[in-house]
Amino acid sequence: MKILAITACPTGIAHTYMAAEQLERTGKQLGHAIKVETQGAMGIENRLTEADVAGADAVILASDLPVQGRERFAGIARILEVPVQLAIKNPAEIFARL
């Protein structure tokens, strides 16, 4: 499955990036293609492109804030919103829920 994700936390320093690493690591272990955009203190990094969105099967929004550019995913049926802490502590549960 091709999965996109966005991570963001209120301070955007540590948890945003910890969640991104956990989602990437777990997604790859489960055999998924995954790309994660971070929306942290440094702004948007590893931005998801239109080509990324066009071929995506699902989107994970691991955020404690409103995600910037959420409208990009209007055509994707599976969008899962979770707290950023769940992505850090139990990313496998997130993939099981997709």
Rosetta silent file (secondary structure, phi, psi, omega in degrees, C-alpha in Angstrom):
SEQUENCE: MKILAITACPTGIAHTYMAAEQLERTGKQLGHAIKVETQGAMGIENRLTEADVAGADAVILASDLPVQGRERFAGIARILEVPVQLAIKNPAEIFARL
SCORE:     score description
SCORE:     0.000 S_00000001
   1 L     0.000  141.032  175.326    0.000    0.000    0.000 S_00000001
   2 E   -95.489  119.057 -173.766    1.244    3.521   -0.735 S_00000001
   3 E  -121.835  137.644  172.884    0.764    5.639    2.367 S_00000001
   4 E  -110.538  152.469  177.392    1.315    9.327    2.990 S_00000001
   5 E  -146.152  152.549  171.316    1.614   10.868    6.419 S_00000001
   6 E  -128.759  133.952  175.401    1.915   14.260    8.036 S_00000001
   7 E  -120.185  142.874  178.446    3.242   14.746   11.537 S_00000001
   8 E  -161.923  137.417  175.193    2.958   17.911   13.614 S_00000001
   9 L  -129.340  166.627 -174.532    3.045   18.783   17.295 S_00000001
  10 L   -57.802  -39.560  179.832    2.505   22.115   19.089 S_00000001
  11 L   -89.691  -26.125  175.201    6.204   22.948   19.505 S_00000001
  12 L    67.976   25.956 -177.777    7.318   21.236   16.308 S_00000001
  13 L  -108.490  -59.733 -174.347   10.753   20.382   17.595 S_00000001
  14 L  -105.318  -55.608 -172.391   10.990   16.805   18.820 S_00000001
  15 H   -62.982  -33.979  177.306    7.700   14.908   18.683 S_00000001
  16 H   -56.732  -45.533 -175.901    6.996   15.889   15.077 S_00000001
  17 H   -79.994  -33.647  176.070   10.222   14.240   13.960 S_00000001
  18 H   -63.653  -42.784  178.687   10.016   11.294   16.363 S_00000001
  19 H   -64.647  -40.752  178.913    6.561   10.465   15.014 S_00000001
  20 H   -61.071  -44.292  179.609    7.800   10.762   11.430 S_00000001
  21 H   -63.223  -43.383 -179.364   10.658    8.339   12.105 S_00000001
  22 H   -64.428  -42.616  179.348    8.380    5.832   13.787 S_00000001
  23 H   -65.812  -41.953  178.830    5.837    5.918   10.969 S_00000001
  24 H   -63.590  -47.458 -178.117    8.540    5.542    8.304 S_00000001
  25 H   -62.397  -48.704 -177.292   10.258    2.693   10.122 S_00000001
  26 H   -68.104  -41.857  179.101    7.070    0.783   10.891 S_00000001
  27 H   -59.460  -44.559  179.319    5.569    1.349    7.458 S_00000001
  28 H   -66.679  -39.162  177.769    8.662   -0.016    5.742 S_00000001
  29 H   -61.271  -32.284 -179.033    8.799   -2.998    8.124 S_00000001
  30 L   -87.189    0.504  176.228    5.214   -3.806    7.160 S_00000001
  31 L    87.587   15.950  179.402    6.061   -3.610    3.454 S_00000001
  32 L   -93.727  152.378  166.937    4.373   -0.311    2.671 S_00000001
  33 E   -88.759  126.177 -175.788    5.713    2.549    0.592 S_00000001
  34 E  -138.395  139.814  173.506    5.477    5.580    2.860 S_00000001
  35 E  -130.328  132.547 -175.438    6.397    9.250    2.615 S_00000001
  36 E  -119.851  126.093  172.777    6.083   11.536    5.616 S_00000001
  37 E   -96.421  135.601  175.862    5.814   15.320    5.557 S_00000001
  38 E  -107.679  138.801  175.542    6.711   17.121    8.758 S_00000001
  39 E  -120.356   86.072 -174.037    5.098   20.385    9.765 S_00000001
  40 E  -120.535 -160.294 -179.041    7.349   21.570   12.574 S_00000001
  41 L   -62.464  -24.281  179.750    9.194   24.594   13.864 S_00000001
  42 L   -88.316    6.345 -176.785   11.280   24.626   10.675 S_00000001
  43 E    90.972 -157.752 -179.903    8.131   24.854    8.541 S_00000001
  44 E   -86.614  126.930  177.643    7.066   22.155    6.116 S_00000001
  45 E  -124.419  149.645 -177.786    9.795   19.645    5.298 S_00000001
  46 L    56.192   46.513 -174.186    9.709   16.708    2.887 S_00000001
  47 L   -54.469  136.118  176.108    6.607   18.246    1.323 S_00000001
  48 L   -75.196  129.437 -177.816    4.168   15.812   -0.291 S_00000001
  49 L   -90.913  170.061  175.615    3.886   16.533   -4.012 S_00000001
  50 H   -60.794  -37.618  178.035    0.873   16.287   -6.291 S_00000001
  51 H   -64.225  -38.968  176.898    2.414   13.093   -7.735 S_00000001
  52 H   -60.745  -47.212 -176.395    2.684   11.625   -4.222 S_00000001
  53 H   -67.485  -37.225 -176.564   -0.958   12.400   -3.518 S_00000001
  54 H   -60.415  -33.672 -176.704   -2.176   11.124   -6.892 S_00000001
  55 L  -104.119   11.630 -174.158   -1.039    7.571   -6.247 S_00000001
  56 L   -81.097  144.280  175.659   -1.743    7.317   -2.536 S_00000001
  57 L   -94.847  -29.236 -176.309   -3.985    4.674   -0.990 S_00000001
  58 E  -156.148  158.386  178.792   -4.183    6.191    2.486 S_00000001
  59 E  -130.861  134.238  173.764   -3.145    9.187    4.568 S_00000001
  60 E  -109.343  123.765  175.015   -2.142    9.283    8.224 S_00000001
  61 E  -109.214   96.908  179.384   -2.464   12.643    9.958 S_00000001
  62 E   -99.100   91.982 -170.254   -0.523   12.298   13.211 S_00000001
  63 E  -151.962  148.098  172.392   -1.002   15.751   14.579 S_00000001
  64 L  -107.934   11.134 -179.641   -2.127   17.712   17.582 S_00000001
  65 L  -132.491  162.848  170.770   -2.655   20.789   15.397 S_00000001
  66 L   -63.027  132.891 -178.413   -4.678   21.570   12.287 S_00000001
  67 L   -79.976  134.281  176.541   -2.725   20.191    9.319 S_00000001
  68 L   -76.858  133.236  176.138   -1.721   22.693    6.647 S_00000001
  69 L    77.614   25.571 -178.649   -2.912   21.761    3.159 S_00000001
  70 H   -59.408  -29.120 -178.321   -5.324   19.066    4.219 S_00000001
  71 H   -60.713  -17.496  177.947   -7.450   19.799    1.136 S_00000001
  72 H   -60.383  -22.580 -173.096   -4.763   18.043   -0.950 S_00000001
  73 H  -102.041   18.327 -174.856   -6.183   14.723    0.193 S_00000001
  74 L   -57.970  -31.420 -177.998   -9.811   15.287   -0.840 S_00000001
  75 L   -90.760    3.055 -177.423   -9.790   12.360   -3.290 S_00000001
  76 L   -99.658  123.828 -173.711   -8.292    9.793   -0.923 S_00000001
  77 L   -71.739  -36.841 -175.676  -10.859    7.589    0.808 S_00000001
  78 E  -100.763  104.977  174.077   -8.747    6.452    3.756 S_00000001
  79 E  -126.438  119.817 -178.325   -7.640    9.289    6.004 S_00000001
  80 E  -112.422  123.501  178.343   -6.796    8.399    9.567 S_00000001
  81 E  -105.187  127.700 -178.843   -6.325   11.141   12.154 S_00000001
  82 E  -139.648  158.030  173.281   -4.437   10.248   15.321 S_00000001
  83 L   -67.251  149.010 -178.832   -2.603   12.082   18.107 S_00000001
  84 H   -60.908  -31.930  179.370    1.106   12.487   17.485 S_00000001
  85 H   -62.963  -33.733  178.457    1.840   10.506   20.672 S_00000001
  86 H   -65.761  -37.218  177.961    0.193    7.402   19.211 S_00000001
  87 H   -65.642  -31.065  179.218    2.553    7.564   16.240 S_00000001
  88 H   -78.573  -45.520 -171.845    5.502    7.658   18.629 S_00000001
  89 H   -86.836  -33.249 -176.018    4.336    5.007   21.090 S_00000001
  90 L  -148.011   65.804 -178.018    2.387    2.531   18.948 S_00000001
  91 H   -64.468  -27.819  179.547    2.728    3.118   15.209 S_00000001
  92 H   -61.560  -35.672  178.124    1.792   -0.487   14.415 S_00000001
  93 H   -61.521  -37.762  179.967   -1.708    0.183   15.784 S_00000001
  94 H   -63.303  -45.982 -179.483   -2.097    3.016   13.291 S_00000001
  95 H   -66.411  -33.585  177.577   -1.230    0.791   10.339 S_00000001
  96 H   -65.674  -27.535 -178.131   -3.609   -1.897   11.613 S_00000001
  97 H   -84.188  -10.095 -179.309   -6.428    0.658   11.579 S_00000001
  98 L   -72.772    0.000    0.000   -5.906    1.618    7.926 S_00000001
